[in-house]
Coordinates of C-alpha atoms in Angstrom, one line a residue:
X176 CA 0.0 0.0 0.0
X177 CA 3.0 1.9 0.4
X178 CA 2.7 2.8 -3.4
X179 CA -0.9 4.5 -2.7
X180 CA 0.2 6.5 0.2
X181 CA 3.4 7.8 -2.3
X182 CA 1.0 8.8 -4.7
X183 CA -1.6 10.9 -2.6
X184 CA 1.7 12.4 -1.3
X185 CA 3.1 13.1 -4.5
X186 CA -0.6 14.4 -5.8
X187 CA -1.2 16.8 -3.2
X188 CA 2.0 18.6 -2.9
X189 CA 1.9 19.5 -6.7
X190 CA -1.7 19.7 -6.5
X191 CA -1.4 22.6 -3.9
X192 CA 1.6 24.3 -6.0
X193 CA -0.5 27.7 -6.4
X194 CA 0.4 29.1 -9.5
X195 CA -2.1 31.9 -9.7
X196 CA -0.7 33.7 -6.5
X197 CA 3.0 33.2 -7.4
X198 CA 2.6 34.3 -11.3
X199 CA 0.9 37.6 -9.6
X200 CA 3.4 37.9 -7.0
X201 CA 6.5 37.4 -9.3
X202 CA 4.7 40.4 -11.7
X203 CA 5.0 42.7 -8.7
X204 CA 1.1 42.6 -8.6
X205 CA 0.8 41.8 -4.8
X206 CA -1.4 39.0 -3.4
X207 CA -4.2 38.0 -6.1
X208 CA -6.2 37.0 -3.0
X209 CA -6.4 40.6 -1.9
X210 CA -8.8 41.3 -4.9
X211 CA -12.2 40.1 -6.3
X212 CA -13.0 36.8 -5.0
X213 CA -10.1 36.2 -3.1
X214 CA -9.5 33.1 -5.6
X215 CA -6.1 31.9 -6.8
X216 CA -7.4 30.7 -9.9
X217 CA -7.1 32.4 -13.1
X218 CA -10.6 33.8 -13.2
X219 CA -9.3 35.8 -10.0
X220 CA -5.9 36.6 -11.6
X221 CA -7.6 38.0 -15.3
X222 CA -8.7 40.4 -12.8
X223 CA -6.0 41.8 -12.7
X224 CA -6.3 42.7 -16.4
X225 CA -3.3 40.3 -17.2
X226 CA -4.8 38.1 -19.6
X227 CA -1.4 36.7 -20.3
X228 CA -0.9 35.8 -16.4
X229 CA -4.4 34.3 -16.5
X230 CA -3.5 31.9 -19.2
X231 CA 0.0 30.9 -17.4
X232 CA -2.4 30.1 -14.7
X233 CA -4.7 27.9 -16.4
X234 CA -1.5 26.3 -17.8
X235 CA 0.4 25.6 -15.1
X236 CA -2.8 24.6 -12.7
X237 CA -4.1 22.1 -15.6
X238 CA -0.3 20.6 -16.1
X239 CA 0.5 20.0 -12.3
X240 CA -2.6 17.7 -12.3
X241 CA -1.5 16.1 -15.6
X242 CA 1.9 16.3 -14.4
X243 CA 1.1 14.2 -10.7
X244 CA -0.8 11.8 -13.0
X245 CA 1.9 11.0 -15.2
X246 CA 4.6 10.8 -12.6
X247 CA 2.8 8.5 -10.6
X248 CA 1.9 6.1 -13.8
X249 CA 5.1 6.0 -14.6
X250 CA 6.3 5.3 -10.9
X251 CA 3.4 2.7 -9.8
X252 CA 0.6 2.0 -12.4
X253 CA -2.8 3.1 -13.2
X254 CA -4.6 2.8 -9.7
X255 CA -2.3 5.0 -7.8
X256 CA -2.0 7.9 -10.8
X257 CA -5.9 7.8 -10.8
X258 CA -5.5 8.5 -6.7
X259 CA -2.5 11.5 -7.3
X260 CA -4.4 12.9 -9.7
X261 CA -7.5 13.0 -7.0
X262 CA -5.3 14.4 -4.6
X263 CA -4.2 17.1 -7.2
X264 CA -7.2 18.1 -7.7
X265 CA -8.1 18.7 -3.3
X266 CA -4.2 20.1 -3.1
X267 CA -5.4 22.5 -5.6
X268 CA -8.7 23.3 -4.0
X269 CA -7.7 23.1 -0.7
X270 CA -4.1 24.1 -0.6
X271 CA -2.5 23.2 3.2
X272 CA -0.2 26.8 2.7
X273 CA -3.0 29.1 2.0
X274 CA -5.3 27.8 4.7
X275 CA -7.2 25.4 2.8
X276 CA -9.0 28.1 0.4
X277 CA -7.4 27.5 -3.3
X278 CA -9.3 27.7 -6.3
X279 CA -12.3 26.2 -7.7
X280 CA -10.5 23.2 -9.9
X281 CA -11.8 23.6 -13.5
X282 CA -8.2 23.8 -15.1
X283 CA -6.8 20.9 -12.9
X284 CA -9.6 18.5 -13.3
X285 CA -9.0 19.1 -17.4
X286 CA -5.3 18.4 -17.1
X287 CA -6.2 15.3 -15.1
X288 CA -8.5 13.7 -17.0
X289 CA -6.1 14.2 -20.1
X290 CA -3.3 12.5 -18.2
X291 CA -5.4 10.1 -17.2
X292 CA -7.8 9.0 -20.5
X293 CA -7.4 11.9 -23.0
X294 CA -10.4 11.1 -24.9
X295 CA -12.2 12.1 -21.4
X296 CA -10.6 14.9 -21.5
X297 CA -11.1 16.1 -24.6
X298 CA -14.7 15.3 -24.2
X299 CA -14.4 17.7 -21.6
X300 CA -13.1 20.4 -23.2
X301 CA -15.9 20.4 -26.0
X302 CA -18.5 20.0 -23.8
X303 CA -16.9 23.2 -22.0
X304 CA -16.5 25.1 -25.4
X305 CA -19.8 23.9 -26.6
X306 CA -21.5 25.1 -23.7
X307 CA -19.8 28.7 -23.2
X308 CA -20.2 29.4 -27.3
X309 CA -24.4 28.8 -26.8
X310 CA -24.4 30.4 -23.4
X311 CA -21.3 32.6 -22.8
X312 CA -21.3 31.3 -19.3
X313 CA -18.2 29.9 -17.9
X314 CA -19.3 28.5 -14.7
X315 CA -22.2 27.1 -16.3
X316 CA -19.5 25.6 -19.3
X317 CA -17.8 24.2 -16.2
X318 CA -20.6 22.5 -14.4
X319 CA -21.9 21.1 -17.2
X320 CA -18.9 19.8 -18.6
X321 CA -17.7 18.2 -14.9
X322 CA -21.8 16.8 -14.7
X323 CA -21.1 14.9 -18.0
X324 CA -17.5 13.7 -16.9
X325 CA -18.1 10.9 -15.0
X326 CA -20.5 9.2 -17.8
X327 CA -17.5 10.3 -20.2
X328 CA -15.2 8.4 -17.8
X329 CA -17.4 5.0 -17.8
X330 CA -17.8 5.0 -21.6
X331 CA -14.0 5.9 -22.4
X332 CA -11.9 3.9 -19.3
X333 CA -14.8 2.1 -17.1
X334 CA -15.7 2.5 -13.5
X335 CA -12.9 3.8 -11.1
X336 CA -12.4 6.1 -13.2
X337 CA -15.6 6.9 -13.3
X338 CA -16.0 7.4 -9.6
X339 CA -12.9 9.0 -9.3
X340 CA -14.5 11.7 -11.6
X341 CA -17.7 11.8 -9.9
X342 CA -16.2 12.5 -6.6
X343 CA -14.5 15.5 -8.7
X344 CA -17.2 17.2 -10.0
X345 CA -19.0 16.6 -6.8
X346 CA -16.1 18.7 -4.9
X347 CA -16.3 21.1 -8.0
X348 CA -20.1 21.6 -7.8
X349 CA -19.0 22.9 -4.3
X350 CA -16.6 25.1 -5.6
X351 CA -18.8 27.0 -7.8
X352 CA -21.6 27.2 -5.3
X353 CA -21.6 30.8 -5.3
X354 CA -22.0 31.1 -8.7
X355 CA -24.9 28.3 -8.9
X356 CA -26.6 31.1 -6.7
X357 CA -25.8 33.7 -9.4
X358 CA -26.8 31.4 -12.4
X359 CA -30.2 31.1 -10.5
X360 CA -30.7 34.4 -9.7
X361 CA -29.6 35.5 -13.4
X362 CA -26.5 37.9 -11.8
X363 CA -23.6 35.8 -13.4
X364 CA -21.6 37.6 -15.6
X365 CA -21.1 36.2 -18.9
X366 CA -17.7 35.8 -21.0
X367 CA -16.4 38.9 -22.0
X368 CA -17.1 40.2 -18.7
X369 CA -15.0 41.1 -15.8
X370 CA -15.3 38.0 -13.5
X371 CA -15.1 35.3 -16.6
X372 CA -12.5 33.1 -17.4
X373 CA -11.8 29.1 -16.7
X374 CA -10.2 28.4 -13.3

């Protein structure tokens, strides 16, 4: 079991790498948590009208997830990849350094699912593009896409992968509960607004 253990080691600590706050920090932009939402994803750090810092942010929380994944595949096989990429995804979302409040997962479920069965991944991404081209949400691209992932993951790889994602989106569905609120109430801002981008 000592290979599991590794793994949701291994997982979390590059899970909980937050990219969002050091890209802002290394900019000379201060603590991206000061502002907006208080997030460290890049919806929070486009904020900061840096669009390029936003995208080095959904970059580099997308490819630790993938990167944990493929690390531990390598190392130890399937099973334990699948459980470093879970713990990715919580080190992301609820980073031990920043007192458990990291951001919402979007880009780090994406870059694990692509590590982990690309066509799920994939899948993902074209429901997300799909979605935000019709409504011009991106919450509501996210949500959908993460309610669809764990059918995506039966048809494409079976069922722990399957549960694995659906244990994801649950945690994401969480995440986003604030703006579930707003998609109800019809407050969201769409794409193209201020508060938009993946995170």
């Amino acid at each position: 079991m000592i290979e599991y253990a590794l793994a949701l080691i291994l997982g979390y600590l590059l899970g909980s790498i937050p990219f969002g706050l050091l890209a802002t920090r290394l900019a000379g932009l201060g603590d991206v948590r000061a502002i907006g939402s208080g997030n460290i994803g890049a919806t929070n750090v486009l904020r900061t009208g840096r669009k390029d810092l936003a995208a080095l942010t959904v970059i580099g929380d997308s490819g630790k997830g993938a990167v944990a994944v493929l690390i531990a595949l390598w190392i130890w096989g399937y099973e334990p990849a699948m459980l470093a990429g879970v713990a990715a995804f919580f080190g992301h979302v609820f980073p031990v350094w920043l007192g458990f409040k990291g951001g919402k997962g979007v880009a780090t479920y994406i870059g694990i699912l692509l590590a982990l069965s690309w066509p799920v991944g994939l899948s993902f991404c074209a429901v997300w593009l799909l979605v935000a081209f019709l409504s011009r949400y991106s919450s509501l691209s996210a949500l959908t896409a993460a309610a669809i992932a764990p059918v995506l993951a039966l048809i494409f790889s079976g069922w722990p992968l399957a549960v694995a994602s659906l244990a994801l989106t649950t945690v994401l569905y969480y995440t986003h509960r604030t703006n579930i609120a707003r998609l109800r109430d019809g407050s969201e801002t769409k794409i193209g607004g201020k508060k938009e981008a993946v995170n």
